[in-house]
Amino acid sequence: MMITKLSRNFRALSAGAALSLLMLTAPAAFAETPKDTLVEGLAIDDIISMDPGEAFEFSTAEMTTNTYSLLVRLDLNDTTKVKGDLAESWSVSDDGLTYTFKLKPGLKFASGNPVTAGDVAWSFERAVKLDKSPAFILTQFGLTGDNVTEKAKAADENTFVFTVDKAYAPSFVLNCLTATVASVVDKKLVMDHIKPMTPSAEYKYDNDFGNEWLKTGYAGSGAYKLREWRANEVVVLERNDNYYGDKPKLNRVIYRYMKESAAQRLALEAGDIDIARNLEPGDLDAVSKNADLAVASAPKSTIYYVSLNLKNENLKKPEVQQAFKYLVDYDAISSTLIKGIGEIHQTFLPKGQLGALDENPFKLDVAKAKELLAKAGLADGFSVTMDVRNTQPVTGIAESMQQTLAQAGVKLEIIPGDGKQTLTKYRARTHDMYIGNWGSDYFDPNSNADTFTANPDNSDAGTNKTLAWRNTFETPELDKQTKAALLERDGAKRAAMYQDIQKKYLENSPFIFIFQQTEVAGYRKNLKDFKLGPSFDTNFVGPIAKE
């Protein structure tokens, strides 16, 4: 009776009071979340800004995709295609340079302001001129601060015209426009919050395009609107009643900052949260055995890999690179360390993307590895180090490789560190070996193909700091093929080109691809229509309801 009364009273509270109660009430005193509110436990400590022109973190991508709209979105029924969001239709000119988008009629922002092609054009302009981390997704089409108003412009109130510098594959251009940096912001609202700036050599504009305000503010037209974000504490979303699509089922979504898997599981079991998003294999198994709970999963476009820095003379030898691919116990890693949270995948394109190769040719074969090491003149082995972030499953994978490499006479020293330490060293190219992950910046094969093959300046002063550059790897022929694939407008031919690149990469590269991440979540069975998407910006909360 107390619980029923508390729940009823909870629904009558304001969002702020409700949030305080959720954060402070002990599990023993509160056994269910409100019927009109979804509460998720999630490690949201990576969020640094809510401005879609600046944000480039996994957690922010999920918030942005649920609060802002795009011209087009990934088609979840066929992830090699896109579908209209704000755009009702679009066309590509015969020369492949001009994309014309017609907006759906009667669109409104959460503020009530109309969504126009002028808002789309200004959103492109501000992202390019701000030139924050994700801006390259747009500037790679030849956009600059000087030409963006001509290259991305409104032909009329409902027609947006985007001109690119080359006749790229349309699938490449459209996939890039599904990235959150292409989110459409409410120009009228943001202009009321711009901050004057003094132009300088580093920043030549006289205002900040609302960047400071949008770090915590909101100016979108998505299914939900951002009510509040408190760093390392909480994100609160509220239903946008002006949303033009299917209306969200719930009034409110609350993301509670919870980093530890065990804490999320306990909160889920107690009913304090509806969804636990960062479960490790042991806690995932416990959730799957609980009659009140269920488990959801989806492959993500995140690849875990080990890389070898070719500055190391031993690692530079092709035979050593191939030998190391045979010194990974993929079966053991699959059955223990990544059980339920990943799938062995040995190429750089994740499943679900155009042209992804579904082949895993390597297995643990110590005899073959020894033979390759002998060909490299290293029959007696050698010593090498690996920089490893203090998290699972990468620590476990590194320790597993330490054992299997030893079977071939290679002595691996593991150098542990936090994310900042290991990344700083990796980006400076001062590592021997590194274990990490790479998530696609946009759901197109070029995102991964480019970073693993492009290295136009292999010097330490090089400015194009791809993963190939970080490991001092030059593969000009494959880079040439990757560039050519961008211009292939036939989808089937383009897919075949990427498959050929991957096959050649398997035979000659300093990267050992281990697995593709599977995102998992535990949830209470009273939820309906909860699904995880193929990327972090396709985890939609709008369709979720409660019984």
PDB file of N, CA and C in Angstrom, residues 91-171:
ATOM      1  N   SER A  91      16.822  14.346 -54.129  1.00  0.00           N
ATOM      2  CA  SER A  91      17.288  13.932 -55.455  1.00  0.00           C
ATOM      3  C   SER A  91      18.741  14.339 -55.610  1.00  0.00           C
ATOM      4  N   VAL A  92      19.421  13.662 -56.532  1.00  0.00           N
ATOM      5  CA  VAL A  92      20.836  13.929 -56.809  1.00  0.00           C
ATOM      6  C   VAL A  92      20.956  14.314 -58.276  1.00  0.00           C
ATOM      7  N   SER A  93      21.694  15.374 -58.545  1.00  0.00           N
ATOM      8  CA  SER A  93      21.864  15.832 -59.924  1.00  0.00           C
ATOM      9  C   SER A  93      22.628  14.806 -60.750  1.00  0.00           C
ATOM     10  N   ASP A  94      22.495  14.897 -62.056  1.00  0.00           N
ATOM     11  CA  ASP A  94      23.142  13.937 -62.950  1.00  0.00           C
ATOM     12  C   ASP A  94      24.657  13.932 -62.787  1.00  0.00           C
ATOM     13  N   ASP A  95      25.240  15.076 -62.457  1.00  0.00           N
ATOM     14  CA  ASP A  95      26.696  15.115 -62.295  1.00  0.00           C
ATOM     15  C   ASP A  95      27.143  14.668 -60.896  1.00  0.00           C
ATOM     16  N   GLY A  96      26.191  14.330 -60.033  1.00  0.00           N
ATOM     17  CA  GLY A  96      26.519  13.794 -58.712  1.00  0.00           C
ATOM     18  C   GLY A  96      26.992  14.817 -57.708  1.00  0.00           C
ATOM     19  N   LEU A  97      26.844  16.099 -58.014  1.00  0.00           N
ATOM     20  CA  LEU A  97      27.389  17.140 -57.142  1.00  0.00           C
ATOM     21  C   LEU A  97      26.344  17.850 -56.289  1.00  0.00           C
ATOM     22  N   THR A  98      25.084  17.824 -56.694  1.00  0.00           N
ATOM     23  CA  THR A  98      24.060  18.605 -55.996  1.00  0.00           C
ATOM     24  C   THR A  98      22.957  17.713 -55.447  1.00  0.00           C
ATOM     25  N   TYR A  99      22.710  17.866 -54.156  1.00  0.00           N
ATOM     26  CA  TYR A  99      21.662  17.115 -53.457  1.00  0.00           C
ATOM     27  C   TYR A  99      20.565  18.098 -53.056  1.00  0.00           C
ATOM     28  N   THR A 100      19.343  17.828 -53.474  1.00  0.00           N
ATOM     29  CA  THR A 100      18.222  18.706 -53.192  1.00  0.00           C
ATOM     30  C   THR A 100      17.222  17.984 -52.297  1.00  0.00           C
ATOM     31  N   PHE A 101      16.940  18.572 -51.130  1.00  0.00           N
ATOM     32  CA  PHE A 101      16.040  17.972 -50.144  1.00  0.00           C
ATOM     33  C   PHE A 101      14.769  18.798 -50.012  1.00  0.00           C
ATOM     34  N   LYS A 102      13.620  18.144 -50.089  1.00  0.00           N
ATOM     35  CA  LYS A 102      12.335  18.775 -49.857  1.00  0.00           C
ATOM     36  C   LYS A 102      11.876  18.407 -48.439  1.00  0.00           C
ATOM     37  N   LEU A 103      11.578  19.414 -47.623  1.00  0.00           N
ATOM     38  CA  LEU A 103      11.173  19.163 -46.246  1.00  0.00           C
ATOM     39  C   LEU A 103       9.697  18.782 -46.166  1.00  0.00           C
ATOM     40  N   LYS A 104       9.361  18.014 -45.144  1.00  0.00           N
ATOM     41  CA  LYS A 104       7.964  17.698 -44.863  1.00  0.00           C
ATOM     42  C   LYS A 104       7.236  18.992 -44.467  1.00  0.00           C
ATOM     43  N   PRO A 105       5.959  19.106 -44.784  1.00  0.00           N
ATOM     44  CA  PRO A 105       5.238  20.345 -44.452  1.00  0.00           C
ATOM     45  C   PRO A 105       4.862  20.409 -42.967  1.00  0.00           C
ATOM     46  N   GLY A 106       4.737  21.633 -42.459  1.00  0.00           N
ATOM     47  CA  GLY A 106       4.204  21.850 -41.121  1.00  0.00           C
ATOM     48  C   GLY A 106       5.094  21.449 -39.967  1.00  0.00           C
ATOM     49  N   LEU A 107       6.406  21.373 -40.179  1.00  0.00           N
ATOM     50  CA  LEU A 107       7.322  20.963 -39.117  1.00  0.00           C
ATOM     51  C   LEU A 107       7.521  22.093 -38.112  1.00  0.00           C
ATOM     52  N   LYS A 108       7.651  21.690 -36.822  1.00  0.00           N
ATOM     53  CA  LYS A 108       7.908  22.665 -35.771  1.00  0.00           C
ATOM     54  C   LYS A 108       9.025  22.190 -34.848  1.00  0.00           C
ATOM     55  N   PHE A 109       9.771  23.157 -34.323  1.00  0.00           N
ATOM     56  CA  PHE A 109      10.717  22.868 -33.260  1.00  0.00           C
ATOM     57  C   PHE A 109       9.944  22.745 -31.945  1.00  0.00           C
ATOM     58  N   ALA A 110      10.602  22.245 -30.925  1.00  0.00           N
ATOM     59  CA  ALA A 110       9.974  22.135 -29.611  1.00  0.00           C
ATOM     60  C   ALA A 110       9.531  23.505 -29.106  1.00  0.00           C
ATOM     61  N   SER A 111      10.240  24.557 -29.524  1.00  0.00           N
ATOM     62  CA  SER A 111       9.910  25.927 -29.116  1.00  0.00           C
ATOM     63  C   SER A 111       8.617  26.425 -29.727  1.00  0.00           C
ATOM     64  N   GLY A 112       8.151  25.766 -30.778  1.00  0.00           N
ATOM     65  CA  GLY A 112       6.996  26.230 -31.537  1.00  0.00           C
ATOM     66  C   GLY A 112       7.380  26.939 -32.819  1.00  0.00           C
ATOM     67  N   ASN A 113       8.655  27.304 -32.967  1.00  0.00           N
ATOM     68  CA  ASN A 113       9.115  27.932 -34.203  1.00  0.00           C
ATOM     69  C   ASN A 113       9.040  26.939 -35.357  1.00  0.00           C
ATOM     70  N   PRO A 114       8.723  27.396 -36.574  1.00  0.00           N
ATOM     71  CA  PRO A 114       8.685  26.476 -37.721  1.00  0.00           C
ATOM     72  C   PRO A 114      10.081  26.006 -38.109  1.00  0.00           C
ATOM     73  N   VAL A 115      10.178  24.768 -38.577  1.00  0.00           N
ATOM     74  CA  VAL A 115      11.435  24.233 -39.113  1.00  0.00           C
ATOM     75  C   VAL A 115      11.470  24.561 -40.599  1.00  0.00           C
ATOM     76  N   THR A 116      12.497  25.302 -41.012  1.00  0.00           N
ATOM     77  CA  THR A 116      12.603  25.697 -42.414  1.00  0.00           C
ATOM     78  C   THR A 116      13.940  25.250 -42.998  1.00  0.00           C
ATOM     79  N   ALA A 117      14.024  25.342 -44.319  1.00  0.00           N
ATOM     80  CA  ALA A 117      15.288  25.028 -44.985  1.00  0.00           C
ATOM     81  C   ALA A 117      16.374  25.994 -44.537  1.00  0.00           C
ATOM     82  N   GLY A 118      15.975  27.204 -44.123  1.00  0.00           N
ATOM     83  CA  GLY A 118      16.944  28.165 -43.600  1.00  0.00           C
ATOM     84  C   GLY A 118      17.582  27.673 -42.311  1.00  0.00           C
ATOM     85  N   ASP A 119      16.809  26.979 -41.482  1.00  0.00           N
ATOM     86  CA  ASP A 119      17.365  26.399 -40.256  1.00  0.00           C
ATOM     87  C   ASP A 119      18.367  25.294 -40.587  1.00  0.00           C
ATOM     88  N   VAL A 120      18.043  24.495 -41.602  1.00  0.00           N
ATOM     89  CA  VAL A 120      18.963  23.428 -42.027  1.00  0.00           C
ATOM     90  C   VAL A 120      20.278  24.040 -42.504  1.00  0.00           C
ATOM     91  N   ALA A 121      20.173  25.046 -43.366  1.00  0.00           N
ATOM     92  CA  ALA A 121      21.375  25.685 -43.908  1.00  0.00           C
ATOM     93  C   ALA A 121      22.218  26.300 -42.792  1.00  0.00           C
ATOM     94  N   TRP A 122      21.559  26.985 -41.848  1.00  0.00           N
ATOM     95  CA  TRP A 122      22.308  27.622 -40.763  1.00  0.00           C
ATOM     96  C   TRP A 122      22.949  26.586 -39.846  1.00  0.00           C
ATOM     97  N   SER A 123      22.296  25.447 -39.669  1.00  0.00           N
ATOM     98  CA  SER A 123      22.869  24.373 -38.840  1.00  0.00           C
ATOM     99  C   SER A 123      24.162  23.856 -39.456  1.00  0.00           C
ATOM    100  N   PHE A 124      24.187  23.706 -40.788  1.00  0.00           N
ATOM    101  CA  PHE A 124      25.416  23.316 -41.483  1.00  0.00           C
ATOM    102  C   PHE A 124      26.469  24.404 -41.318  1.00  0.00           C
ATOM    103  N   GLU A 125      26.043  25.654 -41.500  1.00  0.00           N
ATOM    104  CA  GLU A 125      26.976  26.778 -41.407  1.00  0.00           C
ATOM    105  C   GLU A 125      27.634  26.846 -40.030  1.00  0.00           C
ATOM    106  N   ARG A 126      26.827  26.743 -38.960  1.00  0.00           N
ATOM    107  CA  ARG A 126      27.389  26.875 -37.611  1.00  0.00           C
ATOM    108  C   ARG A 126      28.331  25.719 -37.295  1.00  0.00           C
ATOM    109  N   ALA A 127      27.990  24.492 -37.742  1.00  0.00           N
ATOM    110  CA  ALA A 127      28.860  23.343 -37.470  1.00  0.00           C
ATOM    111  C   ALA A 127      30.214  23.520 -38.157  1.00  0.00           C
ATOM    112  N   VAL A 128      30.191  23.991 -39.398  1.00  0.00           N
ATOM    113  CA  VAL A 128      31.430  24.185 -40.151  1.00  0.00           C
ATOM    114  C   VAL A 128      32.256  25.317 -39.547  1.00  0.00           C
ATOM    115  N   LYS A 129      31.612  26.428 -39.199  1.00  0.00           N
ATOM    116  CA  LYS A 129      32.353  27.578 -38.684  1.00  0.00           C
ATOM    117  C   LYS A 129      32.840  27.364 -37.248  1.00  0.00           C
ATOM    118  N   LEU A 130      32.075  26.632 -36.451  1.00  0.00           N
ATOM    119  CA  LEU A 130      32.558  26.296 -35.112  1.00  0.00           C
ATOM    120  C   LEU A 130      33.798  25.417 -35.203  1.00  0.00           C
ATOM    121  N   ASP A 131      33.800  24.509 -36.197  1.00  0.00           N
ATOM    122  CA  ASP A 131      34.949  23.637 -36.474  1.00  0.00           C
ATOM    123  C   ASP A 131      35.374  22.836 -35.244  1.00  0.00           C
ATOM    124  N   LYS A 132      34.387  22.253 -34.567  1.00  0.00           N
ATOM    125  CA  LYS A 132      34.672  21.375 -33.445  1.00  0.00           C
ATOM    126  C   LYS A 132      34.973  19.961 -33.975  1.00  0.00           C
ATOM    127  N   SER A 133      35.196  19.025 -33.068  1.00  0.00           N
ATOM    128  CA  SER A 133      35.664  17.678 -33.449  1.00  0.00           C
ATOM    129  C   SER A 133      34.874  17.012 -34.577  1.00  0.00           C
ATOM    130  N   PRO A 134      33.522  17.019 -34.542  1.00  0.00           N
ATOM    131  CA  PRO A 134      32.805  16.286 -35.600  1.00  0.00           C
ATOM    132  C   PRO A 134      32.640  17.042 -36.907  1.00  0.00           C
ATOM    133  N   ALA A 135      33.152  18.269 -37.001  1.00  0.00           N
ATOM    134  CA  ALA A 135      32.932  19.088 -38.201  1.00  0.00           C
ATOM    135  C   ALA A 135      33.479  18.444 -39.465  1.00  0.00           C
ATOM    136  N   PHE A 136      34.520  17.606 -39.328  1.00  0.00           N
ATOM    137  CA  PHE A 136      35.141  17.005 -40.515  1.00  0.00           C
ATOM    138  C   PHE A 136      34.153  16.166 -41.314  1.00  0.00           C
ATOM    139  N   ILE A 137      33.117  15.665 -40.669  1.00  0.00           N
ATOM    140  CA  ILE A 137      32.130  14.848 -41.378  1.00  0.00           C
ATOM    141  C   ILE A 137      31.448  15.666 -42.461  1.00  0.00           C
ATOM    142  N   LEU A 138      31.335  16.978 -42.250  1.00  0.00           N
ATOM    143  CA  LEU A 138      30.771  17.882 -43.252  1.00  0.00           C
ATOM    144  C   LEU A 138      31.846  18.532 -44.117  1.00  0.00           C
ATOM    145  N   THR A 139      32.951  18.918 -43.503  1.00  0.00           N
ATOM    146  CA  THR A 139      33.976  19.632 -44.273  1.00  0.00           C
ATOM    147  C   THR A 139      34.679  18.736 -45.285  1.00  0.00           C
ATOM    148  N   GLN A 140      34.587  17.413 -45.125  1.00  0.00           N
ATOM    149  CA  GLN A 140      35.229  16.526 -46.103  1.00  0.00           C
ATOM    150  C   GLN A 140      34.577  16.637 -47.481  1.00  0.00           C
ATOM    151  N   PHE A 141      33.417  17.291 -47.558  1.00  0.00           N
ATOM    152  CA  PHE A 141      32.750  17.497 -48.846  1.00  0.00           C
ATOM    153  C   PHE A 141      33.135  18.827 -49.484  1.00  0.00           C
ATOM    154  N   GLY A 142      34.207  19.451 -48.963  1.00  0.00           N
ATOM    155  CA  GLY A 142      34.683  20.696 -49.544  1.00  0.00           C
ATOM    156  C   GLY A 142      34.108  21.940 -48.890  1.00  0.00           C
ATOM    157  N   LEU A 143      33.359  21.784 -47.802  1.00  0.00           N
ATOM    158  CA  LEU A 143      32.790  22.943 -47.124  1.00  0.00           C
ATOM    159  C   LEU A 143      33.846  23.654 -46.289  1.00  0.00           C
ATOM    160  N   THR A 144      33.848  24.968 -46.344  1.00  0.00           N
ATOM    161  CA  THR A 144      34.720  25.795 -45.519  1.00  0.00           C
ATOM    162  C   THR A 144      33.886  26.935 -44.947  1.00  0.00           C
ATOM    163  N   GLY A 145      34.461  27.644 -43.996  1.00  0.00           N
ATOM    164  CA  GLY A 145      33.751  28.781 -43.453  1.00  0.00           C
ATOM    165  C   GLY A 145      33.463  29.840 -44.503  1.00  0.00           C
ATOM    166  N   ASP A 146      34.291  29.903 -45.536  1.00  0.00           N
ATOM    167  CA  ASP A 146      34.126  30.914 -46.583  1.00  0.00           C
ATOM    168  C   ASP A 146      33.068  30.548 -47.623  1.00  0.00           C
ATOM    169  N   ASN A 147      32.870  29.219 -47.853  1.00  0.00           N
ATOM    170  CA  ASN A 147      31.949  28.852 -48.932  1.00  0.00           C
ATOM    171  C   ASN A 147      30.672  28.161 -48.464  1.00  0.00           C
ATOM    172  N   VAL A 148      30.544  27.896 -47.163  1.00  0.00           N
ATOM    173  CA  VAL A 148      29.433  27.068 -46.692  1.00  0.00           C
ATOM    174  C   VAL A 148      28.069  27.682 -46.985  1.00  0.00           C
ATOM    175  N   THR A 149      27.959  29.004 -46.966  1.00  0.00           N
ATOM    176  CA  THR A 149      26.648  29.605 -47.220  1.00  0.00           C
ATOM    177  C   THR A 149      26.210  29.463 -48.681  1.00  0.00           C
ATOM    178  N   GLU A 150      27.168  29.193 -49.583  1.00  0.00           N
ATOM    179  CA  GLU A 150      26.827  28.923 -50.980  1.00  0.00           C
ATOM    180  C   GLU A 150      26.652  27.436 -51.250  1.00  0.00           C
ATOM    181  N   LYS A 151      27.392  26.635 -50.522  1.00  0.00           N
ATOM    182  CA  LYS A 151      27.359  25.187 -50.737  1.00  0.00           C
ATOM    183  C   LYS A 151      26.219  24.494 -49.990  1.00  0.00           C
ATOM    184  N   ALA A 152      25.731  25.119 -48.914  1.00  0.00           N
ATOM    185  CA  ALA A 152      24.616  24.562 -48.141  1.00  0.00           C
ATOM    186  C   ALA A 152      23.621  25.692 -47.918  1.00  0.00           C
ATOM    187  N   LYS A 153      22.571  25.746 -48.724  1.00  0.00           N
ATOM    188  CA  LYS A 153      21.693  26.916 -48.682  1.00  0.00           C
ATOM    189  C   LYS A 153      20.228  26.532 -48.910  1.00  0.00           C
ATOM    190  N   ALA A 154      19.363  27.438 -48.519  1.00  0.00           N
ATOM    191  CA  ALA A 154      17.929  27.257 -48.725  1.00  0.00           C
ATOM    192  C   ALA A 154      17.530  27.868 -50.060  1.00  0.00           C
ATOM    193  N   ALA A 155      16.932  27.067 -50.936  1.00  0.00           N
ATOM    194  CA  ALA A 155      16.425  27.583 -52.207  1.00  0.00           C
ATOM    195  C   ALA A 155      15.085  28.269 -51.985  1.00  0.00           C
ATOM    196  N   ASP A 156      14.314  27.738 -51.060  1.00  0.00           N
ATOM    197  CA  ASP A 156      13.085  28.378 -50.587  1.00  0.00           C
ATOM    198  C   ASP A 156      12.818  27.826 -49.192  1.00  0.00           C
ATOM    199  N   GLU A 157      11.688  28.160 -48.621  1.00  0.00           N
ATOM    200  CA  GLU A 157      11.415  27.803 -47.224  1.00  0.00           C
ATOM    201  C   GLU A 157      11.461  26.304 -46.970  1.00  0.00           C
ATOM    202  N   ASN A 158      11.134  25.500 -47.972  1.00  0.00           N
ATOM    203  CA  ASN A 158      11.062  24.046 -47.793  1.00  0.00           C
ATOM    204  C   ASN A 158      12.056  23.271 -48.647  1.00  0.00           C
ATOM    205  N   THR A 159      13.038  23.937 -49.247  1.00  0.00           N
ATOM    206  CA  THR A 159      13.993  23.262 -50.127  1.00  0.00           C
ATOM    207  C   THR A 159      15.417  23.594 -49.711  1.00  0.00           C
ATOM    208  N   PHE A 160      16.174  22.575 -49.361  1.00  0.00           N
ATOM    209  CA  PHE A 160      17.574  22.740 -48.976  1.00  0.00           C
ATOM    210  C   PHE A 160      18.451  22.126 -50.053  1.00  0.00           C
ATOM    211  N   VAL A 161      19.489  22.868 -50.460  1.00  0.00           N
ATOM    212  CA  VAL A 161      20.380  22.420 -51.541  1.00  0.00           C
ATOM    213  C   VAL A 161      21.802  22.298 -50.983  1.00  0.00           C
ATOM    214  N   PHE A 162      22.383  21.141 -51.188  1.00  0.00           N
ATOM    215  CA  PHE A 162      23.722  20.842 -50.678  1.00  0.00           C
ATOM    216  C   PHE A 162      24.611  20.462 -51.855  1.00  0.00           C
ATOM    217  N   THR A 163      25.707  21.212 -52.050  1.00  0.00           N
ATOM    218  CA  THR A 163      26.619  20.964 -53.166  1.00  0.00           C
ATOM    219  C   THR A 163      27.950  20.444 -52.643  1.00  0.00           C
ATOM    220  N   VAL A 164      28.388  19.304 -53.173  1.00  0.00           N
ATOM    221  CA  VAL A 164      29.643  18.684 -52.743  1.00  0.00           C
ATOM    222  C   VAL A 164      30.718  18.909 -53.795  1.00  0.00           C
ATOM    223  N   ASP A 165      31.966  18.625 -53.439  1.00  0.00           N
ATOM    224  CA  ASP A 165      33.078  18.960 -54.328  1.00  0.00           C
ATOM    225  C   ASP A 165      33.427  17.869 -55.324  1.00  0.00           C
ATOM    226  N   LYS A 166      32.919  16.641 -55.105  1.00  0.00           N
ATOM    227  CA  LYS A 166      33.193  15.532 -56.025  1.00  0.00           C
ATOM    228  C   LYS A 166      31.934  14.690 -56.170  1.00  0.00           C
ATOM    229  N   ALA A 167      31.895  13.907 -57.221  1.00  0.00           N
ATOM    230  CA  ALA A 167      30.738  13.036 -57.452  1.00  0.00           C
ATOM    231  C   ALA A 167      30.874  11.766 -56.612  1.00  0.00           C
ATOM    232  N   TYR A 168      30.680  11.921 -55.307  1.00  0.00           N
ATOM    233  CA  TYR A 168      30.799  10.792 -54.387  1.00  0.00           C
ATOM    234  C   TYR A 168      29.654   9.806 -54.578  1.00  0.00           C
ATOM    235  N   ALA A 169      29.844   8.598 -54.049  1.00  0.00           N
ATOM    236  CA  ALA A 169      28.740   7.649 -53.984  1.00  0.00           C
ATOM    237  C   ALA A 169      27.628   8.280 -53.150  1.00  0.00           C
ATOM    238  N   PRO A 170      26.403   8.348 -53.650  1.00  0.00           N
ATOM    239  CA  PRO A 170      25.321   8.950 -52.873  1.00  0.00           C
ATOM    240  C   PRO A 170      25.145   8.317 -51.492  1.00  0.00           C
ATOM    241  N   SER A 171      25.392   7.010 -51.408  1.00  0.00           N
ATOM    242  CA  SER A 171      25.251   6.349 -50.106  1.00  0.00           C
ATOM    243  C   SER A 171      26.229   6.921 -49.089  1.00  0.00           C
TER     244      SER A 171
END
